[in-house]
mmCIF file of C-alpha atoms in Angstrom:
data_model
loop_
_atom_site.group_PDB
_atom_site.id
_atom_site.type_symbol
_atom_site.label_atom_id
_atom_site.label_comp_id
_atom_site.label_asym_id
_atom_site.label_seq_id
_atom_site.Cartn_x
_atom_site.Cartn_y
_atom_site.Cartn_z
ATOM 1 C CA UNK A 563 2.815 -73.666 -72.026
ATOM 2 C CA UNK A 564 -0.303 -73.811 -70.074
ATOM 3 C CA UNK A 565 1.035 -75.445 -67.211
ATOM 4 C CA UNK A 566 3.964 -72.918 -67.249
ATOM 5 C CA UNK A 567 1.773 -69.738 -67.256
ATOM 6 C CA UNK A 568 -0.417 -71.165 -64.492
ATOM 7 C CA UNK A 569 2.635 -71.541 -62.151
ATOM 8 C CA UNK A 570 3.498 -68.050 -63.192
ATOM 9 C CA UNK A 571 0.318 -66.842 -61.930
ATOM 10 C CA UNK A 572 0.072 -68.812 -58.360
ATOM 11 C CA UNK A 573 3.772 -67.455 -57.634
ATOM 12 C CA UNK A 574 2.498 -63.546 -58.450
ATOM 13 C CA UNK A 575 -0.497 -64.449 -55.961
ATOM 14 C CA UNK A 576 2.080 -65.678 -53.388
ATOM 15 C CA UNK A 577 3.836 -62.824 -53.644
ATOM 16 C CA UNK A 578 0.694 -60.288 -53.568
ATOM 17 C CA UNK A 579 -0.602 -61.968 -50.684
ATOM 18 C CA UNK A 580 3.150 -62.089 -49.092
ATOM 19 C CA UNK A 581 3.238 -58.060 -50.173
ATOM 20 C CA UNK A 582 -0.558 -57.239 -48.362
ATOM 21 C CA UNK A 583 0.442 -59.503 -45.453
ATOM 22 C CA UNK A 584 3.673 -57.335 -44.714
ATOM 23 C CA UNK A 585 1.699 -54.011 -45.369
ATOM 24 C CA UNK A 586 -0.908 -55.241 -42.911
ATOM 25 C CA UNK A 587 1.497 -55.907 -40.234
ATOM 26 C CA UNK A 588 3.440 -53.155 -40.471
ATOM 27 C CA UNK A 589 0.493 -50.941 -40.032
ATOM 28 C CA UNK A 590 -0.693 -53.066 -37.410
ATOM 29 C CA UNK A 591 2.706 -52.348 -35.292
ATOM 30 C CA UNK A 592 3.183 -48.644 -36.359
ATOM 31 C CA UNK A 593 -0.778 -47.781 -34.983
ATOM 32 C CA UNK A 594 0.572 -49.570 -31.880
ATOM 33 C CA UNK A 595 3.611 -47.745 -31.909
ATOM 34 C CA UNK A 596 1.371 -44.470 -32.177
ATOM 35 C CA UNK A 597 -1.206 -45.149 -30.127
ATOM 36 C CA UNK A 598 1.811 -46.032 -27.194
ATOM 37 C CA UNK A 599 3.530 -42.963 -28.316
ATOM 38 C CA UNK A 600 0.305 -40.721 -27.739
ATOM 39 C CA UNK A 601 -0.202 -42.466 -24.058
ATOM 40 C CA UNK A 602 3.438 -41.451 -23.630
ATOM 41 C CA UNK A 603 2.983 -38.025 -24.958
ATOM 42 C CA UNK A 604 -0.358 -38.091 -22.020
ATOM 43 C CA UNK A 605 1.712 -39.026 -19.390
ATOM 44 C CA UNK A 606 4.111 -36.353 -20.313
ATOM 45 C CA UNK A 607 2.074 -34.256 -20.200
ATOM 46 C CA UNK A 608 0.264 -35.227 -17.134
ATOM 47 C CA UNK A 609 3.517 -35.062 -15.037
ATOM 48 C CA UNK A 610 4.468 -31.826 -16.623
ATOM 49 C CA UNK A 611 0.999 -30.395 -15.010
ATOM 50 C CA UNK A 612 1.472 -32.230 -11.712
ATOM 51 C CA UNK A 613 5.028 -30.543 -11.592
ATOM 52 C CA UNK A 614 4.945 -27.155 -13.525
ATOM 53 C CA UNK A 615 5.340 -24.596 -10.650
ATOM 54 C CA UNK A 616 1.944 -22.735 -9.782
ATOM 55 C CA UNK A 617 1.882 -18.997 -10.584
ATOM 56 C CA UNK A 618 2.339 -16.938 -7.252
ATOM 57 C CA UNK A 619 -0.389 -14.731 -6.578
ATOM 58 C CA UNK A 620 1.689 -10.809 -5.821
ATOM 59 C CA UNK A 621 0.286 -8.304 -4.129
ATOM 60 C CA UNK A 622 0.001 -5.221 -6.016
ATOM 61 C CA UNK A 623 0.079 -1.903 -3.537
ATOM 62 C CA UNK A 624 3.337 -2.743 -2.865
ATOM 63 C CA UNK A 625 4.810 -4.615 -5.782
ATOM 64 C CA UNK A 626 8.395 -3.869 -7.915
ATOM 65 C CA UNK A 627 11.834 -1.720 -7.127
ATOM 66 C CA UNK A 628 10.955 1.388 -7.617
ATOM 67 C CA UNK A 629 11.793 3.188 -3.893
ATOM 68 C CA UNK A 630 9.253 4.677 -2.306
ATOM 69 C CA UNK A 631 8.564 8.358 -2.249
ATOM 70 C CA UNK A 632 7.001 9.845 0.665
ATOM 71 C CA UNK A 633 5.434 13.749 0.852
ATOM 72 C CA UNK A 634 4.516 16.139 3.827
ATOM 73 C CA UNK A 635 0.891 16.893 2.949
ATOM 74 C CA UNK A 636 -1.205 19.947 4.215
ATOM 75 C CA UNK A 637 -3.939 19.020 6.303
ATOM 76 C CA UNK A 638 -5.410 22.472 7.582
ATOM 77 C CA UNK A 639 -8.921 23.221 6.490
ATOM 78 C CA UNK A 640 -7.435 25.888 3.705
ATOM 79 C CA UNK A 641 -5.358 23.094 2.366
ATOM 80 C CA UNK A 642 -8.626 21.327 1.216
ATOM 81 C CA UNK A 643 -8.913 19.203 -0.829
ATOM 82 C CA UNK A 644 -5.874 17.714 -1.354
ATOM 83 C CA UNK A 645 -3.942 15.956 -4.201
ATOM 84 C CA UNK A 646 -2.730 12.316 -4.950
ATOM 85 C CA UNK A 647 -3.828 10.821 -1.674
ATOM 86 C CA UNK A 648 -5.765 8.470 -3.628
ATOM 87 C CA UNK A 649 -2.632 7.130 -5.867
ATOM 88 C CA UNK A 650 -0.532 6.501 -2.506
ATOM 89 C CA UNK A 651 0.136 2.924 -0.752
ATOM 90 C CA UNK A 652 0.242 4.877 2.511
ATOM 91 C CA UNK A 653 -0.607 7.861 4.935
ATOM 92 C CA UNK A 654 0.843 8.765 8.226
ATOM 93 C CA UNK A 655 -1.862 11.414 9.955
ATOM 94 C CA UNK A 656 -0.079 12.361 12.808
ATOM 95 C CA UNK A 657 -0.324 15.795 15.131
ATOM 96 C CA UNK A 658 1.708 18.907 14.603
ATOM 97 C CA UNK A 659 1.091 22.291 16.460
ATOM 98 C CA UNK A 660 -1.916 24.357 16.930
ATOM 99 C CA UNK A 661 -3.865 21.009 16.905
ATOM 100 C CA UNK A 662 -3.498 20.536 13.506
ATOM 101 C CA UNK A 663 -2.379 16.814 12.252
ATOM 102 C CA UNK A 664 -0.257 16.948 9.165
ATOM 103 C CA UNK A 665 -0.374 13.933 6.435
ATOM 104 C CA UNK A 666 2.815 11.971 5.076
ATOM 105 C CA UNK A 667 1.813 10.004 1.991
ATOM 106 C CA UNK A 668 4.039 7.174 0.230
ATOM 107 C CA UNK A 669 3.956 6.745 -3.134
ATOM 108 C CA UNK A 670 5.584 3.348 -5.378
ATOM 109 C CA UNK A 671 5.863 2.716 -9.200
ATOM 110 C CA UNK A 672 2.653 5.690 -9.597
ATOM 111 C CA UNK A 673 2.547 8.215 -11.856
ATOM 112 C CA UNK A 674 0.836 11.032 -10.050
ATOM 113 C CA UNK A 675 1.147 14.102 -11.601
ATOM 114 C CA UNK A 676 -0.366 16.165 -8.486
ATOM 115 C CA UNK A 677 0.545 16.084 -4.875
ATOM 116 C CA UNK A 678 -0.240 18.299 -2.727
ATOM 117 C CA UNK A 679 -0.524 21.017 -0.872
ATOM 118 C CA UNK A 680 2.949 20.058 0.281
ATOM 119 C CA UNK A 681 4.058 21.486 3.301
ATOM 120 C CA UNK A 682 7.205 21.615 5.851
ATOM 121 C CA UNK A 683 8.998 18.768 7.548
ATOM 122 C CA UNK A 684 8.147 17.804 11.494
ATOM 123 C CA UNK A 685 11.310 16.098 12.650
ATOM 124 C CA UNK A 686 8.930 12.694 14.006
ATOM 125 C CA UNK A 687 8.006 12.214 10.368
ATOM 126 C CA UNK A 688 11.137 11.042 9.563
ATOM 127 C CA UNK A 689 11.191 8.011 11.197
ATOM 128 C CA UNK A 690 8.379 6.642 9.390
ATOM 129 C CA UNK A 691 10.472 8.045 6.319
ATOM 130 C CA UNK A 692 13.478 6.398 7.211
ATOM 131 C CA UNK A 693 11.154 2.793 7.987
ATOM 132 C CA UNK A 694 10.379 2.551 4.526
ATOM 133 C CA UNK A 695 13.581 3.821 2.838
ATOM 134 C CA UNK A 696 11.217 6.336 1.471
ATOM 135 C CA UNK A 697 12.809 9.937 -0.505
ATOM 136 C CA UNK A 698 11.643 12.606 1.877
ATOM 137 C CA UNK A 699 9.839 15.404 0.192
ATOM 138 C CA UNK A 700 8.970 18.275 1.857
ATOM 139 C CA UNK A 701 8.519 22.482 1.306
ATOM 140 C CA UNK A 702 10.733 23.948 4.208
ATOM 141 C CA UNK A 703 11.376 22.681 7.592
ATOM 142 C CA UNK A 704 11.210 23.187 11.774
ATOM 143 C CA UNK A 705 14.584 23.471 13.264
ATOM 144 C CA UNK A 706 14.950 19.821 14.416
ATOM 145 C CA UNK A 707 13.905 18.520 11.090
ATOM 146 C CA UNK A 708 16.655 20.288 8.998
ATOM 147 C CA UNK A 709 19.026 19.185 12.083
ATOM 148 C CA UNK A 710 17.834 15.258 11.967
ATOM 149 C CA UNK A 711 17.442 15.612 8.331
ATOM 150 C CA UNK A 712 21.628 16.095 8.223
ATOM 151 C CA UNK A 713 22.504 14.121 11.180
ATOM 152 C CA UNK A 714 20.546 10.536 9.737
ATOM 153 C CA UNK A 715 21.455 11.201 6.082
ATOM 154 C CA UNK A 716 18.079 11.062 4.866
ATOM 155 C CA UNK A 717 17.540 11.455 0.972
ATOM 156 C CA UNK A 718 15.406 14.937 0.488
ATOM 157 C CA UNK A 719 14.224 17.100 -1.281
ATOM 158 C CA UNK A 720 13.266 20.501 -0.055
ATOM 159 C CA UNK A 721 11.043 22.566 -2.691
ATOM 160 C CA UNK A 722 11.955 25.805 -1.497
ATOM 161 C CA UNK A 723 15.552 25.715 -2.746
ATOM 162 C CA UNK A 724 13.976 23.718 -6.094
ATOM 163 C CA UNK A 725 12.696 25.696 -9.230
ATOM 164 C CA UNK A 726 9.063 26.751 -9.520
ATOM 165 C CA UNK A 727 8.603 23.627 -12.871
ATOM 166 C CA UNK A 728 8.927 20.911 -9.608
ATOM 167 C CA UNK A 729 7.194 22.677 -6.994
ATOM 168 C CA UNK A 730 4.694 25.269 -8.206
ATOM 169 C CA UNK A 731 1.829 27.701 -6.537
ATOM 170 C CA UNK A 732 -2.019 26.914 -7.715
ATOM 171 C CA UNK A 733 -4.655 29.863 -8.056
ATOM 172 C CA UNK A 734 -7.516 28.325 -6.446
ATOM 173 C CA UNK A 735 -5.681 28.046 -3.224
ATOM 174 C CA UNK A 736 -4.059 30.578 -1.542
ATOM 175 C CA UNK A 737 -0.212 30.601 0.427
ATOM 176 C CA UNK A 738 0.834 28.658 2.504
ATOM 177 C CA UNK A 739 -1.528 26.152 1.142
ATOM 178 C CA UNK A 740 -0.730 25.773 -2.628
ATOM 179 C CA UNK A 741 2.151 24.137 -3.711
ATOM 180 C CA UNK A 742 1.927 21.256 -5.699
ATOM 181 C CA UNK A 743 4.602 18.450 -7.138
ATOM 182 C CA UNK A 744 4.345 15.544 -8.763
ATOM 183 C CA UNK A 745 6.031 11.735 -8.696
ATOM 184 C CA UNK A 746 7.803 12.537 -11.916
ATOM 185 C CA UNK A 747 9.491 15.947 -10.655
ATOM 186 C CA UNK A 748 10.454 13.828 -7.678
ATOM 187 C CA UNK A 749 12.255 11.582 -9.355
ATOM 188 C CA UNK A 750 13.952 13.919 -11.873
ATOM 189 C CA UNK A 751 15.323 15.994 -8.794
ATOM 190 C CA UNK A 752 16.022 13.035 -7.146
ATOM 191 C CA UNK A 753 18.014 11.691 -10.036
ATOM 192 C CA UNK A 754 19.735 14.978 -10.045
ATOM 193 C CA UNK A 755 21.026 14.683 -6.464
ATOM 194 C CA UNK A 756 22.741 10.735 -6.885
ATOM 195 C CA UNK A 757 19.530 9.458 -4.523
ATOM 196 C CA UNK A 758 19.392 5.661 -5.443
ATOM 197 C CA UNK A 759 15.672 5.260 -6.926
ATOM 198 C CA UNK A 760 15.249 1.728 -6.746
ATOM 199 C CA UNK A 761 14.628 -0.213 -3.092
ATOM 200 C CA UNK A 762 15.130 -4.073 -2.144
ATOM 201 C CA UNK A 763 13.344 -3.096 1.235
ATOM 202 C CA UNK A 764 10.416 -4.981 2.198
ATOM 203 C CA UNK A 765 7.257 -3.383 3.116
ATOM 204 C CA UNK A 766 6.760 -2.360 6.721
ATOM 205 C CA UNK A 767 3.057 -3.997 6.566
ATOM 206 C CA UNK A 768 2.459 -7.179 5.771
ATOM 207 C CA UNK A 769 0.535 -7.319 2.935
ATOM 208 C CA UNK A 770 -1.284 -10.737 1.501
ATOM 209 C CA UNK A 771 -3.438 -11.313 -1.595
ATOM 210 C CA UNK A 772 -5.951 -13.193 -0.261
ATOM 211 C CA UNK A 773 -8.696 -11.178 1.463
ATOM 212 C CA UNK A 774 -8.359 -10.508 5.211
ATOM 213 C CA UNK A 775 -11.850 -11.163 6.913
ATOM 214 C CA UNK A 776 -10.794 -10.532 10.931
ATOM 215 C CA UNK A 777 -13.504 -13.430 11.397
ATOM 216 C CA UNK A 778 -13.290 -12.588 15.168
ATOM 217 C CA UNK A 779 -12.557 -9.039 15.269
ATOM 218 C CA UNK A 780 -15.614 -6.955 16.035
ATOM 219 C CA UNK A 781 -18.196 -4.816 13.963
ATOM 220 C CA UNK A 782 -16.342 -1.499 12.646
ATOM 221 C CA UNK A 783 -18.866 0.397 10.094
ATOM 222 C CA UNK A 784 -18.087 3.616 11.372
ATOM 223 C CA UNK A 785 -14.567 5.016 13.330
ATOM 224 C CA UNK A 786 -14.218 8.171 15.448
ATOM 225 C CA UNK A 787 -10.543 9.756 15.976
ATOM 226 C CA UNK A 788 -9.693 12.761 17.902
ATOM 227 C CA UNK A 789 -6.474 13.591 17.509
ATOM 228 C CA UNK A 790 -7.121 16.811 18.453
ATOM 229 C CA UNK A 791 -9.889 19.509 19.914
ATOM 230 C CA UNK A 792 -9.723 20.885 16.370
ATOM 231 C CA UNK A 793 -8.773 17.857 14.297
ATOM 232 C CA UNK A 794 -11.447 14.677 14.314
ATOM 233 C CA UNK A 795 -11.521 12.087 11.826
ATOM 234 C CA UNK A 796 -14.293 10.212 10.776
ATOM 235 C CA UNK A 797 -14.182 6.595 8.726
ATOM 236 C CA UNK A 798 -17.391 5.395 7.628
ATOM 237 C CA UNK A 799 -17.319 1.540 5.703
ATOM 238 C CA UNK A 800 -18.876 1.177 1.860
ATOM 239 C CA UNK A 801 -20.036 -2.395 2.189
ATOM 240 C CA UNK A 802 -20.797 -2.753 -1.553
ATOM 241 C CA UNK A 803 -16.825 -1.581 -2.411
ATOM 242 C CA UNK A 804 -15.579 -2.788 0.585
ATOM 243 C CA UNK A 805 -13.610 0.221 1.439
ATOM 244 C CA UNK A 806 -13.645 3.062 4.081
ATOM 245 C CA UNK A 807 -14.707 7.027 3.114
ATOM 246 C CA UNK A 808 -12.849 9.661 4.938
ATOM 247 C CA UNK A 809 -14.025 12.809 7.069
ATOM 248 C CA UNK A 810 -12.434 15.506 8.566
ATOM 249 C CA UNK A 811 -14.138 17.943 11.085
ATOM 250 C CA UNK A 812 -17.028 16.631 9.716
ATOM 251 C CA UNK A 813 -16.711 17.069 5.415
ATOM 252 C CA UNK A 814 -15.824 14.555 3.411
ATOM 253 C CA UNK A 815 -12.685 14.421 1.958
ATOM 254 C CA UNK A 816 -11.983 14.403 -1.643
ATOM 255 C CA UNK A 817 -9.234 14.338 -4.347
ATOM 256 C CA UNK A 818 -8.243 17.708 -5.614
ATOM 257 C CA UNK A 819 -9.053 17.411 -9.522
ATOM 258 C CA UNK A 820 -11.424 14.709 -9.866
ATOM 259 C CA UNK A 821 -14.039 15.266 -6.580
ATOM 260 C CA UNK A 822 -13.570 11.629 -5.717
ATOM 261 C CA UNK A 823 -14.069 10.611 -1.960
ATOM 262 C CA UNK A 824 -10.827 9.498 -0.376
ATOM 263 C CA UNK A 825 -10.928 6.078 0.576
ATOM 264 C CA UNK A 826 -8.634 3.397 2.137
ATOM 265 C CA UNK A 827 -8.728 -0.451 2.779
ATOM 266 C CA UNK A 828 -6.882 -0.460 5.845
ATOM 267 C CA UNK A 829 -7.075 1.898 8.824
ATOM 268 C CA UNK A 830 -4.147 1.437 11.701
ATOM 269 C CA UNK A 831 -4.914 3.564 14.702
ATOM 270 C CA UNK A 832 -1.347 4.103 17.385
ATOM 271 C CA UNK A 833 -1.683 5.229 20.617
ATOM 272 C CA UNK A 834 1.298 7.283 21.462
ATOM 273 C CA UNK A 835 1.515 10.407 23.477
ATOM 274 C CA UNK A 836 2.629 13.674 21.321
ATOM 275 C CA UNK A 837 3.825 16.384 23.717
ATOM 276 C CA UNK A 838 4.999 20.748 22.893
ATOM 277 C CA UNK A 839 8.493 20.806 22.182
ATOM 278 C CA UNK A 840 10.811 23.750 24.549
ATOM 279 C CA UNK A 841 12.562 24.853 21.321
ATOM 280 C CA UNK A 842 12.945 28.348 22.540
ATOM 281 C CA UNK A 843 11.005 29.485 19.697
ATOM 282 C CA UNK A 844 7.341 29.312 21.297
ATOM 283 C CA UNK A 845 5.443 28.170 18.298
ATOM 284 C CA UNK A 846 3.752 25.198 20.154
ATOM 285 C CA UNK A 847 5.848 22.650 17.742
ATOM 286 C CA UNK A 848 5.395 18.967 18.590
ATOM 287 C CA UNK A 849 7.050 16.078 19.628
ATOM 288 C CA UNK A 850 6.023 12.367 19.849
ATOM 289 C CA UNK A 851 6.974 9.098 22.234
ATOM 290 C CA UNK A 852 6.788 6.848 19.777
ATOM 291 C CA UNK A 853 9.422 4.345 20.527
ATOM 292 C CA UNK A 854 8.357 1.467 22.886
ATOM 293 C CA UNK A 855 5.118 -0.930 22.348
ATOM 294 C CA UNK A 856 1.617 0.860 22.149
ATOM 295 C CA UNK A 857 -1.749 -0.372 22.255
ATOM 296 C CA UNK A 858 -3.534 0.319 19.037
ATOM 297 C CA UNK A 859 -6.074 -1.294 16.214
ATOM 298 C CA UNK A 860 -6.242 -2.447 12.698
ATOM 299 C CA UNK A 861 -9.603 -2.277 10.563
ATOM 300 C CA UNK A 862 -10.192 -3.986 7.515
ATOM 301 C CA UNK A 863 -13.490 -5.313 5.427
ATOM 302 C CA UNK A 864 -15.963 -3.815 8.611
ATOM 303 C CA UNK A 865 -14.166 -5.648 11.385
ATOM 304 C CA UNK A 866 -11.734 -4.538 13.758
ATOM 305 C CA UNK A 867 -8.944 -5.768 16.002
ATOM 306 C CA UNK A 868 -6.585 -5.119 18.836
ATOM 307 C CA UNK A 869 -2.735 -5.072 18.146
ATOM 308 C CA UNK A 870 0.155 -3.727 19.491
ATOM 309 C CA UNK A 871 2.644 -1.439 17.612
ATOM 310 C CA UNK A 872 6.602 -1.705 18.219
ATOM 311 C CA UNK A 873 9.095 0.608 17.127
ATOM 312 C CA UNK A 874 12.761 0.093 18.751
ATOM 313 C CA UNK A 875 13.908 2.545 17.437
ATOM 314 C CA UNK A 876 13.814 5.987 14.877
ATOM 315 C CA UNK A 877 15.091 4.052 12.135
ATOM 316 C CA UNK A 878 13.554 0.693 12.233
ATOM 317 C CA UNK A 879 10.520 -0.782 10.838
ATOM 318 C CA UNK A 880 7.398 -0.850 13.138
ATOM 319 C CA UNK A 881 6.439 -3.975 14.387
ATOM 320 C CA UNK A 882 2.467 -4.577 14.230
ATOM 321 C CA UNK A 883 1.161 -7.678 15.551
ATOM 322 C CA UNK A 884 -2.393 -9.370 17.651
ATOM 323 C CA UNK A 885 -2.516 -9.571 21.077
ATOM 324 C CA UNK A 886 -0.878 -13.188 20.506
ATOM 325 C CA UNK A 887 1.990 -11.950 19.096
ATOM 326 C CA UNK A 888 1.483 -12.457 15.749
ATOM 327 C CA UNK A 889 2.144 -10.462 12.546
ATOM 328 C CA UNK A 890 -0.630 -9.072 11.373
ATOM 329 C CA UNK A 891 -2.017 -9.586 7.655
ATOM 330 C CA UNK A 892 -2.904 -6.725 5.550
ATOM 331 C CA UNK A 893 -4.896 -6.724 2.589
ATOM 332 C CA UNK A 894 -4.024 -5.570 -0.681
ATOM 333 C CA UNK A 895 -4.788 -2.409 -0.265
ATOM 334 C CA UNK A 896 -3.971 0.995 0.645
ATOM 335 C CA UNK A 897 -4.083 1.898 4.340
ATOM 336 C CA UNK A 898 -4.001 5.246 6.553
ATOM 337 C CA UNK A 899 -2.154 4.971 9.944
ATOM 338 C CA UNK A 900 -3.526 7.471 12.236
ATOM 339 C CA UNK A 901 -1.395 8.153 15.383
ATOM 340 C CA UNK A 902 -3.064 9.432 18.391
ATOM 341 C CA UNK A 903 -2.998 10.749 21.773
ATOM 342 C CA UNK A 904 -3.141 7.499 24.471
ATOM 343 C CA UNK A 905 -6.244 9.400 25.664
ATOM 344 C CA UNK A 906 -7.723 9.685 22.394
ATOM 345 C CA UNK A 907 -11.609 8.536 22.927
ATOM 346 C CA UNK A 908 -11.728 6.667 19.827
ATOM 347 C CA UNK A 909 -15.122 5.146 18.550
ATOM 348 C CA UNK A 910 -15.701 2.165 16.993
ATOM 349 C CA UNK A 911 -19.167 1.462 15.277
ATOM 350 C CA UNK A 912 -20.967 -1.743 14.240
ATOM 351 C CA UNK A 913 -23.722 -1.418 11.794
ATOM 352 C CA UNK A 914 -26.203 -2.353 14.502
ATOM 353 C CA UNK A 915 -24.578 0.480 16.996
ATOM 354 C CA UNK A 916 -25.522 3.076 14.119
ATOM 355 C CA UNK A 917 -29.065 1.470 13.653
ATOM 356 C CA UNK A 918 -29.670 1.905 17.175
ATOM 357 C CA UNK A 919 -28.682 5.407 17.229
ATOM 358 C CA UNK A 920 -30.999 5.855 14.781
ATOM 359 C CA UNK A 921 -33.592 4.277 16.108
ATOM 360 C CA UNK A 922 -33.643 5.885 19.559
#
């Protein structure tokens, strides 16, 4: 019996240690199996880094569908200050009679809720309209810009024939030079009239996301622009914000409700010759010779640059490139295009120009 039960006992060892030996190996080959799953899972992983697309950068002043709205703003002295200049992508300053210059500002995906003083339509503003596939807004009109109006089909909106809830009169300024609008009224008359409100059109100005320096453009702190006897414009450069505060006939200019100083990023001055229409009607009404290649300058971050500015013709986009023919980069920004006469004496200022001044 004894010999029996010992047998019993070495052949439930045997199979213990059989049992223990199989557990052992099969964890040995399953933590091999995970561990060569987990460098797997790495590599995966690693690849999916090396290959995932990297985010694009987009510029933002001129980002989305929504179609660009552009609006004659009042620039005479009585007209001060205006609204919304702040909120738009870009201005057109450009002369109208009695040396006056009158303002066109673009707006895109904003909600401004007041624009203004807006004013009447010069027929020459329209091609910059028409460049950006912008909705023309405008209170009343000179003869040739109701006739070009209807002879290029541009999309407008003229707030004397609209209702006094999208174009209304202010108290603190007195007529001409207080009607007002907004972005949303825009677009709910626009709406109304079967104007598309969304635009595939790219941006006239080349705009990039990382920060134009103009490494070899000169020093531009401060920039002078006569457009007219009566009508000067004055930029001077915030360092610290990187951005340029605007004068006219020496005040500073500022937003309408909040007292901030209008500022832009970008300045583009054009060169082109404006000249006194013979309309028969003797109001001293403007034209402007801007089709053809002009000399002109783009200032950015302090620093400033000669370029050339081509338009072919009313309806296509202007062309602005460096004396070597290239495009031009803009930066993400806002900019003011201010179109003068070729004999404009325009000044342009380097910190240590200004510190001389002073000085002597």
């Amino acid at each position: 019996m004894k010999g029996n039960g010992t047998k019993i006992l070495i052949v439930i060892l045997i199979i213990l240690i059989l049992a223990a030996g199989s557990i052992m190996a099969y964890k040995i080959v399953k933590d091999k199996q995970n561990k060569e799953g987990m460098i797997q899972l790495t590599e995966n992983q690693a690849e999916n880094i090396l290959t995932a697309p990297v985010e694009e950068k987009k510029v933002q002043i001129f980002n989305g569908k929504d179609r660009p709205i552009a609006v004659m703003i009042d620039n005479h002295n009585l007209a001060w200050p205006q609204g919304g200049l702040n909120n738009a992508y870009l201005v057109y300053e450009i002369i109208v009679e009695g040396g006056e210059t009158r303002l066109m500002a673009l707006f895109k995906g904003v909600d401004v809720s007041k624009i203004g003083p807006v004013r009447s339509a010069r027929h020459y503003f329209l091609d910059y309209a028409m460049e950006n596939d912008a909705i023309y807004t405008h209170f009343g009109w000179s003869p040739q810009a109701e006739n070009d109006i209807k002879q290029y089909s541009v999309n407008n909106i003229n707030g004397i024939t609209e209702s006094s809830t999208n174009f209304w009169r202010t108290r603190d300024k007195s007529a001409p030079h207080n009607v007002a609008t907004s972005t949303a009224s825009i677009l709910k008359m626009a709406e109304a009239k079967g104007y598309k409100t969304k635009s595939v059109k790219k941006s006239v100005l080349n705009y990039v996301t990382d920060e134009v320096k103009l490494e070899n453009g000169i020093s531009a702190t401060k920039i002078t622009i006569p457009h007219s006897t009566l009508q000067t414009v004055r930029y001077e450069y915030d360092e610290q914000n990187q951005i340029y505060k605007r004068f006219a006939r020496n005040r500073a200019q500022t937003d309408w409700d909040t007292g901030n100083s209008v500022t832009t990023k970008n300045i583009i001055i054009t060169f082109c010759d404006n000249y006194t229409l013979d309309d028969g009607e003797n109001k001293g009404r403007q034209g402007l010779y801007n089709i053809g290649t002009f000399d002109g300058y783009y200032i950015t971050n302090g620093k400033a640059i000669k370029i050339k500015c081509t338009k072919e013709s009313r309806n296509l986009q202007t062309k602005y490139e460096d004396l070597e023919g290239n495009e031009i980069k803009v930066n993400d920004g806002n900019t003011w295009i201010n179109i003068c006469p070729i004999n404009a004496k325009v000044e342009i200022e380097g910190q240590e120009d200004i510190e001389t001044n002073i000085q002597n």
